[in-house]
Amino acid sequence: MSEFVWKLPSRGDGRRARPALRGRGGFGPPPPHTVATDVRPGRFGPFDDLAQIVDAAELTGFDGVLAPYDPLGEESWIVAGAALRATRYSHVTVEFQPAFGTPVYAAKMSATLQRHSRARLRWQLAVETEAAEARARGDRVEGDERYRRAAEFLTVARGVWNETEVGAAGFAGTGFEYTGRYYDVVDGGFRGILSGLPFPTVQLSGTSAAALALSAAHGDVHVFGEERDGIAGAVAELGERAAAAGRTVGVALELPIIARETEDEAWARVHRQWAETGRPGSAAEHALGDGRWAGFDALGYDRPIGLVGSYEQVARQLSVYELAGVRTFVLAGHPNIEEIHRAGEHLLFRVDPAGRTRAQEATA
C-alpha cells in the first residue's frame, strides 16, 4: 500500500496562476471592497485556511501532510505543530534546514511533538538551499560541506535520542559523546519524559552524489522530483549506495497534479492558467508524454514536472511509478482545499483499490 502525502502551501493559496495574486491565508493582494454580511473584525485569521487544508487532507484519506521549508513563507515548525494538534491519524512532516538550531534542540522539540501526537512527526531536511537565502540568515556553509554538516546533525540528533525509556536523573545525560567539525556534545542524551519515543522518520532529497550518499547513510526515505528522463537511474544509484552501507532507503516522489473527470477538462485548466501567466508559446509545447507536463513551475509550483490528465490517466501513471519502486507520493495542487477533495475522492482509490476501498461481502 502506497502512502499519499499532501504538500501544504506556505504563502497563502488561491485559484490564480501567479502566487502573488493568491489571497487566501493572509498573503497576496488585499481583499476587494465588498458589502460585508459579517462586519465583525477578526472573525478569520491567516491560519484558518491552512487549518481547513489540513482537515481536508485527513478527511479525504491522505496519509499525511508536508509543511515545507520556505524562508519567505510560514514557519514550517509552527505549521507542523498546528497540524499535529488538529489531526488524529495523519503523520506530519516538517521540512527544515539544519542550520536553524542545534541538533539537540531540534531533537528536544521533536520529542515533545512526538509525545503530544503519539509519534506522528517526521523530518525532512532542506540541505541544499539557495546561497543568497543561506547568507541572509547567517549561514556561510556552502557546497558539499552542507551535506557533511547534515550528516553530523543527524548523527548527534539520533545520538541524544533514547527510544528506550530512561529514568530521570536531574541534568545528567546518558553518556552520549560527540566531537565533530560542527557539533560538540558532552554527556548528551534524553531521559524521563523525553525518552522512550520513536525517532522521527528522516526524509532527504537531491540527486547529486553528496545528496545520495547522505541518504544512503542516514535517510529513511529519499524524496525525488520527476525528471525529463525519469528517476530510474537516480533510484538505482541510491539503492546501490544504501546496499553498500547495509541499509534500505524508501523512495518518495513529489508531483504537482491537475486531474479532472476528463483529459480535456484537465488540459483546459492548464491552458487557462498558462494564458494568465502571459508566457509566450503554448502549454502543450511542454508535454512530455504519459500525462507528464514540464510547465508546473510557470504556475507557481516548486517542481517543474507533474501530471495532467483524467483521474484514470493520472492514476495509471502513479501505478507505473509504484512498479518502479515509489512507495510515497507527495502531491501538490492549488487551490488546495478543492484539489485535495478531487484527489482524495476520485484519485487515491484508483491507484490503491485494495487499500482504499472496502470489499463488499458476497451475497447469495
C-alpha positions as a Python dict, from the first residue, in 0.01 Angstrom:
ca = {
    (1, 'M'): (0, 0, 0),
    (2, 'S'): (145, 334, -107),
    (3, 'E'): (141, 646, 107),
    (4, 'F'): (-11, 971, -17),
    (5, 'V'): (100, 1300, 134),
    (6, 'W'): (-26, 1649, 54),
    (7, 'K'): (220, 1938, 40),
    (8, 'L'): (80, 2234, 232),
    (9, 'P'): (102, 2589, 94),
    (10, 'S'): (344, 2819, 272),
    (11, 'R'): (249, 3159, 123),
    (12, 'G'): (-125, 3156, 103),
    (13, 'D'): (-350, 2989, -151),
    (14, 'G'): (-594, 3064, -429),
    (15, 'R'): (-702, 2988, -784),
    (16, 'R'): (-469, 3225, -966),
    (17, 'A'): (-165, 3104, -1156),
    (18, 'R'): (64, 3374, -1016),
    (19, 'P'): (137, 3314, -646),
    (20, 'A'): (140, 3687, -573),
    (21, 'L'): (-230, 3704, -663),
    (22, 'R'): (-344, 3425, -432),
    (23, 'G'): (-522, 3595, -145),
    (24, 'R'): (-620, 3311, 88),
    (25, 'G'): (-430, 3283, 415),
    (26, 'G'): (-324, 3646, 450),
    (27, 'F'): (-81, 3655, 157),
    (28, 'G'): (-132, 3816, -182),
    (29, 'P'): (-326, 4134, -254),
    (30, 'P'): (-574, 4288, -8),
    (31, 'P'): (-929, 4159, -44),
    (32, 'P'): (-1156, 4365, -270),
    (33, 'H'): (-1401, 4606, -111),
    (34, 'T'): (-1739, 4439, -83),
    (35, 'V'): (-2060, 4485, 110),
    (36, 'A'): (-1986, 4251, 402),
    (37, 'T'): (-2254, 4038, 559),
    (38, 'D'): (-2042, 3999, 873),
    (39, 'V'): (-1860, 4320, 959),
    (40, 'R'): (-1708, 4196, 1286),
    (41, 'P'): (-1329, 4220, 1267),
    (42, 'G'): (-1108, 3924, 1343),
    (43, 'R'): (-1355, 3652, 1250),
    (44, 'F'): (-1097, 3466, 1044),
    (45, 'G'): (-718, 3463, 1072),
    (46, 'P'): (-441, 3359, 832),
    (47, 'F'): (-429, 3006, 974),
    (48, 'D'): (-799, 2933, 922),
    (49, 'D'): (-749, 2847, 556),
    (50, 'L'): (-444, 2636, 636),
    (51, 'A'): (-636, 2452, 908),
    (52, 'Q'): (-910, 2367, 659),
    (53, 'I'): (-650, 2230, 418),
    (54, 'V'): (-507, 2005, 689),
    (55, 'D'): (-857, 1887, 783),
    (56, 'A'): (-942, 1818, 419),
    (57, 'A'): (-629, 1606, 374),
    (58, 'E'): (-712, 1384, 670),
    (59, 'L'): (-1083, 1359, 592),
    (60, 'T'): (-1028, 1258, 228),
    (61, 'G'): (-786, 976, 307),
    (62, 'F'): (-439, 1123, 272),
    (63, 'D'): (-184, 958, 499),
    (64, 'G'): (-9, 1280, 592),
    (65, 'V'): (86, 1638, 510),
    (66, 'L'): (418, 1810, 450),
    (67, 'A'): (493, 2153, 598),
    (68, 'P'): (758, 2281, 355),
    (69, 'Y'): (1058, 2497, 441),
    (70, 'D'): (1008, 2842, 289),
    (71, 'P'): (1224, 3135, 402),
    (72, 'L'): (961, 3380, 278),
    (73, 'G'): (658, 3187, 399),
    (74, 'E'): (506, 3043, 713),
    (75, 'E'): (749, 2880, 959),
    (76, 'S'): (732, 2507, 898),
    (77, 'W'): (781, 2407, 1264),
    (78, 'I'): (481, 2616, 1371),
    (79, 'V'): (267, 2484, 1085),
    (80, 'A'): (367, 2125, 1166),
    (81, 'G'): (283, 2167, 1534),
    (82, 'A'): (-56, 2311, 1450),
    (83, 'A'): (-123, 2029, 1202),
    (84, 'L'): (-34, 1765, 1460),
    (85, 'R'): (-270, 1927, 1708),
    (86, 'A'): (-553, 1941, 1454),
    (87, 'T'): (-530, 1580, 1333),
    (88, 'R'): (-568, 1236, 1490),
    (89, 'Y'): (-424, 994, 1237),
    (90, 'S'): (-217, 1179, 978),
    (91, 'H'): (159, 1194, 1002),
    (92, 'V'): (308, 1540, 963),
    (93, 'T'): (644, 1607, 801),
    (94, 'V'): (832, 1922, 897),
    (95, 'E'): (1091, 2038, 645),
    (96, 'F'): (1371, 2250, 787),
    (97, 'Q'): (1732, 2340, 715),
    (98, 'P'): (1995, 2206, 958),
    (99, 'A'): (2138, 2549, 1042),
    (100, 'F'): (1818, 2667, 1214),
    (101, 'G'): (1947, 2540, 1551),
    (102, 'T'): (2150, 2267, 1716),
    (103, 'P'): (2056, 1903, 1653),
    (104, 'V'): (1999, 1858, 2027),
    (105, 'Y'): (1745, 2141, 2027),
    (106, 'A'): (1571, 2001, 1716),
    (107, 'A'): (1557, 1660, 1881),
    (108, 'K'): (1415, 1802, 2204),
    (109, 'M'): (1139, 1991, 2021),
    (110, 'S'): (1061, 1676, 1826),
    (111, 'A'): (1044, 1463, 2140),
    (112, 'T'): (775, 1691, 2278),
    (113, 'L'): (587, 1684, 1948),
    (114, 'Q'): (612, 1304, 1941),
    (115, 'R'): (468, 1283, 2293),
    (116, 'H'): (174, 1505, 2210),
    (117, 'S'): (98, 1347, 1871),
    (118, 'R'): (152, 979, 1952),
    (119, 'A'): (462, 967, 1733),
    (120, 'R'): (325, 1116, 1411),
    (121, 'L'): (610, 1362, 1339),
    (122, 'R'): (856, 1317, 1051),
    (123, 'W'): (1160, 1517, 944),
    (124, 'Q'): (1266, 1636, 600),
    (125, 'L'): (1597, 1818, 584),
    (126, 'A'): (1633, 2102, 332),
    (127, 'V'): (2009, 2069, 292),
    (128, 'E'): (2065, 2240, -42),
    (129, 'T'): (1910, 2586, -10),
    (130, 'E'): (1990, 2886, -228),
    (131, 'A'): (2321, 3056, -148),
    (132, 'A'): (2173, 3407, -115),
    (133, 'E'): (1900, 3282, 118),
    (134, 'A'): (2155, 3099, 333),
    (135, 'R'): (2373, 3409, 364),
    (136, 'A'): (2068, 3618, 458),
    (137, 'R'): (2014, 3401, 767),
    (138, 'G'): (2385, 3399, 856),
    (139, 'D'): (2475, 3057, 718),
    (140, 'R'): (2814, 3050, 542),
    (141, 'V'): (2841, 2676, 480),
    (142, 'E'): (2841, 2602, 107),
    (143, 'G'): (2865, 2319, -146),
    (144, 'D'): (2908, 1959, -36),
    (145, 'E'): (3009, 2081, 310),
    (146, 'R'): (2637, 2132, 374),
    (147, 'Y'): (2590, 1755, 343),
    (148, 'R'): (2877, 1685, 584),
    (149, 'R'): (2712, 1914, 836),
    (150, 'A'): (2377, 1743, 779),
    (151, 'A'): (2541, 1406, 844),
    (152, 'E'): (2676, 1536, 1176),
    (153, 'F'): (2337, 1689, 1255),
    (154, 'L'): (2159, 1356, 1213),
    (155, 'T'): (2431, 1164, 1398),
    (156, 'V'): (2401, 1391, 1700),
    (157, 'A'): (2020, 1404, 1693),
    (158, 'R'): (1999, 1024, 1689),
    (159, 'G'): (2275, 1002, 1950),
    (160, 'V'): (2093, 1204, 2215),
    (161, 'W'): (1764, 1030, 2142),
    (162, 'N'): (1674, 725, 2352),
    (163, 'E'): (1389, 515, 2213),
    (164, 'T'): (1405, 304, 2531),
    (165, 'E'): (1274, 486, 2836),
    (166, 'V'): (1547, 611, 3069),
    (167, 'G'): (1470, 730, 3420),
    (168, 'A'): (1512, 1097, 3505),
    (169, 'A'): (1833, 1197, 3682),
    (170, 'G'): (1843, 1573, 3710),
    (171, 'F'): (2063, 1732, 3445),
    (172, 'A'): (2262, 1415, 3380),
    (173, 'G'): (2270, 1283, 3026),
    (174, 'T'): (2304, 923, 2915),
    (175, 'G'): (2670, 933, 2818),
    (176, 'F'): (2650, 1032, 2451),
    (177, 'E'): (2974, 1198, 2343),
    (178, 'Y'): (3048, 1354, 2006),
    (179, 'T'): (3325, 1573, 1869),
    (180, 'G'): (3289, 1684, 1508),
    (181, 'R'): (3358, 1976, 1284),
    (182, 'Y'): (3022, 2142, 1352),
    (183, 'Y'): (2894, 1996, 1680),
    (184, 'D'): (3049, 1901, 2013),
    (185, 'V'): (2839, 1716, 2273),
    (186, 'V'): (2945, 1608, 2622),
    (187, 'D'): (2729, 1364, 2820),
    (188, 'G'): (2427, 1415, 2599),
    (189, 'G'): (2112, 1206, 2593),
    (190, 'F'): (1746, 1242, 2685),
    (191, 'R'): (1587, 1098, 2998),
    (192, 'G'): (1247, 1095, 3159),
    (193, 'I'): (955, 1220, 2952),
    (194, 'L'): (1186, 1292, 2658),
    (195, 'S'): (1288, 927, 2629),
    (196, 'G'): (1102, 614, 2523),
    (197, 'L'): (977, 767, 2197),
    (198, 'P'): (1039, 666, 1833),
    (199, 'F'): (1279, 888, 1641),
    (200, 'P'): (1109, 1075, 1354),
    (201, 'T'): (1135, 917, 1010),
    (202, 'V'): (1407, 1108, 823),
    (203, 'Q'): (1342, 1220, 467),
    (204, 'L'): (1612, 1365, 245),
    (205, 'S'): (1625, 1484, -116),
    (206, 'G'): (1856, 1575, -405),
    (207, 'T'): (2023, 1387, -690),
    (208, 'S'): (2388, 1489, -650),
    (209, 'A'): (2643, 1232, -537),
    (210, 'A'): (2664, 1405, -198),
    (211, 'A'): (2286, 1402, -157),
    (212, 'L'): (2253, 1033, -242),
    (213, 'A'): (2547, 944, -16),
    (214, 'L'): (2382, 1128, 276),
    (215, 'S'): (2054, 943, 220),
    (216, 'A'): (2226, 608, 187),
    (217, 'A'): (2397, 657, 523),
    (218, 'H'): (2134, 848, 724),
    (219, 'G'): (1798, 866, 545),
    (220, 'D'): (1487, 654, 585),
    (221, 'V'): (1312, 791, 275),
    (222, 'H'): (1452, 983, -23),
    (223, 'V'): (1223, 1230, -198),
    (224, 'F'): (1280, 1270, -571),
    (225, 'G'): (1129, 1514, -818),
    (226, 'E'): (1034, 1383, -1161),
    (227, 'E'): (1296, 1441, -1434),
    (228, 'R'): (1255, 1461, -1811),
    (229, 'D'): (1439, 1130, -1846),
    (230, 'G'): (1275, 977, -1539),
    (231, 'I'): (1423, 892, -1199),
    (232, 'A'): (1516, 528, -1259),
    (233, 'G'): (1890, 597, -1276),
    (234, 'A'): (1898, 801, -954),
    (235, 'V'): (1681, 546, -772),
    (236, 'A'): (1913, 265, -879),
    (237, 'E'): (2220, 459, -763),
    (238, 'L'): (2057, 528, -427),
    (239, 'G'): (1977, 158, -388),
    (240, 'E'): (2335, 59, -463),
    (241, 'R'): (2477, 311, -217),
    (242, 'A'): (2232, 207, 55),
    (243, 'A'): (2304, -163, -1),
    (244, 'A'): (2677, -97, 30),
    (245, 'A'): (2606, 65, 367),
    (246, 'G'): (2389, -230, 471),
    (247, 'R'): (2073, -20, 468),
    (248, 'T'): (1745, 17, 278),
    (249, 'V'): (1606, 360, 189),
    (250, 'G'): (1248, 411, 76),
    (251, 'V'): (1164, 610, -236),
    (252, 'A'): (921, 903, -248),
    (253, 'L'): (820, 1118, -545),
    (254, 'E'): (692, 1476, -528),
    (255, 'L'): (446, 1562, -805),
    (256, 'P'): (216, 1854, -873),
    (257, 'I'): (-105, 1729, -1035),
    (258, 'I'): (-403, 1860, -1228),
    (259, 'A'): (-659, 1579, -1251),
    (260, 'R'): (-1020, 1603, -1366),
    (261, 'E'): (-1302, 1379, -1487),
    (262, 'T'): (-1177, 1402, -1845),
    (263, 'E'): (-841, 1471, -2006),
    (264, 'D'): (-987, 1769, -2195),
    (265, 'E'): (-1109, 1925, -1872),
    (266, 'A'): (-767, 1888, -1710),
    (267, 'W'): (-587, 2043, -2007),
    (268, 'A'): (-841, 2325, -2022),
    (269, 'R'): (-736, 2415, -1668),
    (270, 'V'): (-369, 2411, -1773),
    (271, 'H'): (-433, 2633, -2077),
    (272, 'R'): (-633, 2885, -1873),
    (273, 'Q'): (-357, 2913, -1614),
    (274, 'W'): (-86, 2932, -1880),
    (275, 'A'): (-269, 3218, -2052),
    (276, 'E'): (-291, 3402, -1720),
    (277, 'T'): (88, 3400, -1683),
    (278, 'G'): (132, 3578, -2016),
    (279, 'R'): (412, 3345, -2119),
    (280, 'P'): (485, 3301, -2488),
    (281, 'G'): (410, 2980, -2672),
    (282, 'S'): (165, 2709, -2582),
    (283, 'A'): (136, 2499, -2270),
    (284, 'A'): (115, 2192, -2494),
    (285, 'E'): (477, 2251, -2602),
    (286, 'H'): (588, 2133, -2258),
    (287, 'A'): (407, 1797, -2267),
    (288, 'L'): (645, 1505, -2216),
    (289, 'G'): (406, 1216, -2283),
    (290, 'D'): (228, 976, -2046),
    (291, 'G'): (50, 1270, -1887),
    (292, 'R'): (376, 1430, -1773),
    (293, 'W'): (394, 1806, -1817),
    (294, 'A'): (703, 2023, -1762),
    (295, 'G'): (539, 2360, -1705),
    (296, 'F'): (425, 2347, -1345),
    (297, 'D'): (696, 2586, -1227),
    (298, 'A'): (543, 2853, -1451),
    (299, 'L'): (222, 2815, -1249),
    (300, 'G'): (394, 2872, -915),
    (301, 'Y'): (480, 2515, -815),
    (302, 'D'): (816, 2416, -667),
    (303, 'R'): (860, 2121, -904),
    (304, 'P'): (853, 2177, -1281),
    (305, 'I'): (727, 1833, -1384),
    (306, 'G'): (399, 1679, -1276),
    (307, 'L'): (92, 1501, -1411),
    (308, 'V'): (-204, 1628, -1611),
    (309, 'G'): (-500, 1418, -1722),
    (310, 'S'): (-818, 1242, -1626),
    (311, 'Y'): (-836, 1067, -1292),
    (312, 'E'): (-790, 734, -1469),
    (313, 'Q'): (-486, 857, -1662),
    (314, 'V'): (-315, 1011, -1360),
    (315, 'A'): (-387, 701, -1150),
    (316, 'R'): (-239, 482, -1423),
    (317, 'Q'): (84, 683, -1429),
    (318, 'L'): (109, 678, -1048),
    (319, 'S'): (75, 299, -1067),
    (320, 'V'): (366, 294, -1313),
    (321, 'Y'): (574, 481, -1056),
    (322, 'E'): (471, 226, -794),
    (323, 'L'): (601, -56, -1011),
    (324, 'A'): (930, 136, -1035),
    (325, 'G'): (965, 130, -655),
    (326, 'V'): (798, 454, -541),
    (327, 'R'): (616, 399, -212),
    (328, 'T'): (530, 755, -109),
    (329, 'F'): (372, 1024, -328),
    (330, 'V'): (390, 1388, -221),
    (331, 'L'): (118, 1559, -423),
    (332, 'A'): (51, 1931, -467),
    (333, 'G'): (-218, 2142, -630),
    (334, 'H'): (-395, 2474, -592),
    (335, 'P'): (-640, 2590, -477),
    (336, 'N'): (-550, 2336, -213),
    (337, 'I'): (-884, 2254, -50),
    (338, 'E'): (-1055, 2193, -383),
    (339, 'E'): (-766, 1990, -526),
    (340, 'I'): (-735, 1778, -211),
    (341, 'H'): (-1100, 1682, -234),
    (342, 'R'): (-1066, 1596, -602),
    (343, 'A'): (-763, 1377, -537),
    (344, 'G'): (-900, 1217, -223),
    (345, 'E'): (-1242, 1138, -366),
    (346, 'H'): (-1154, 1045, -725),
    (347, 'L'): (-785, 953, -748),
    (348, 'L'): (-643, 770, -447),
    (349, 'F'): (-873, 468, -461),
    (350, 'R'): (-796, 425, -830),
    (351, 'V'): (-424, 397, -755),
    (352, 'D'): (-468, 175, -450),
    (353, 'P'): (-805, -4, -477),
    (354, 'A'): (-706, -283, -238),
    (355, 'G'): (-601, -49, 41),
    (356, 'R'): (-860, 228, -3),
    (357, 'T'): (-1188, 54, -86),
    (358, 'R'): (-1392, -170, 139),
    (359, 'A'): (-1453, -516, -6),
    (360, 'Q'): (-1820, -598, -32),
    (361, 'E'): (-1934, -929, 111),
    (362, 'A'): (-2072, -1165, -150),
    (363, 'T'): (-2444, -1218, -112),
    (364, 'A'): (-2630, -1528, -218),
}
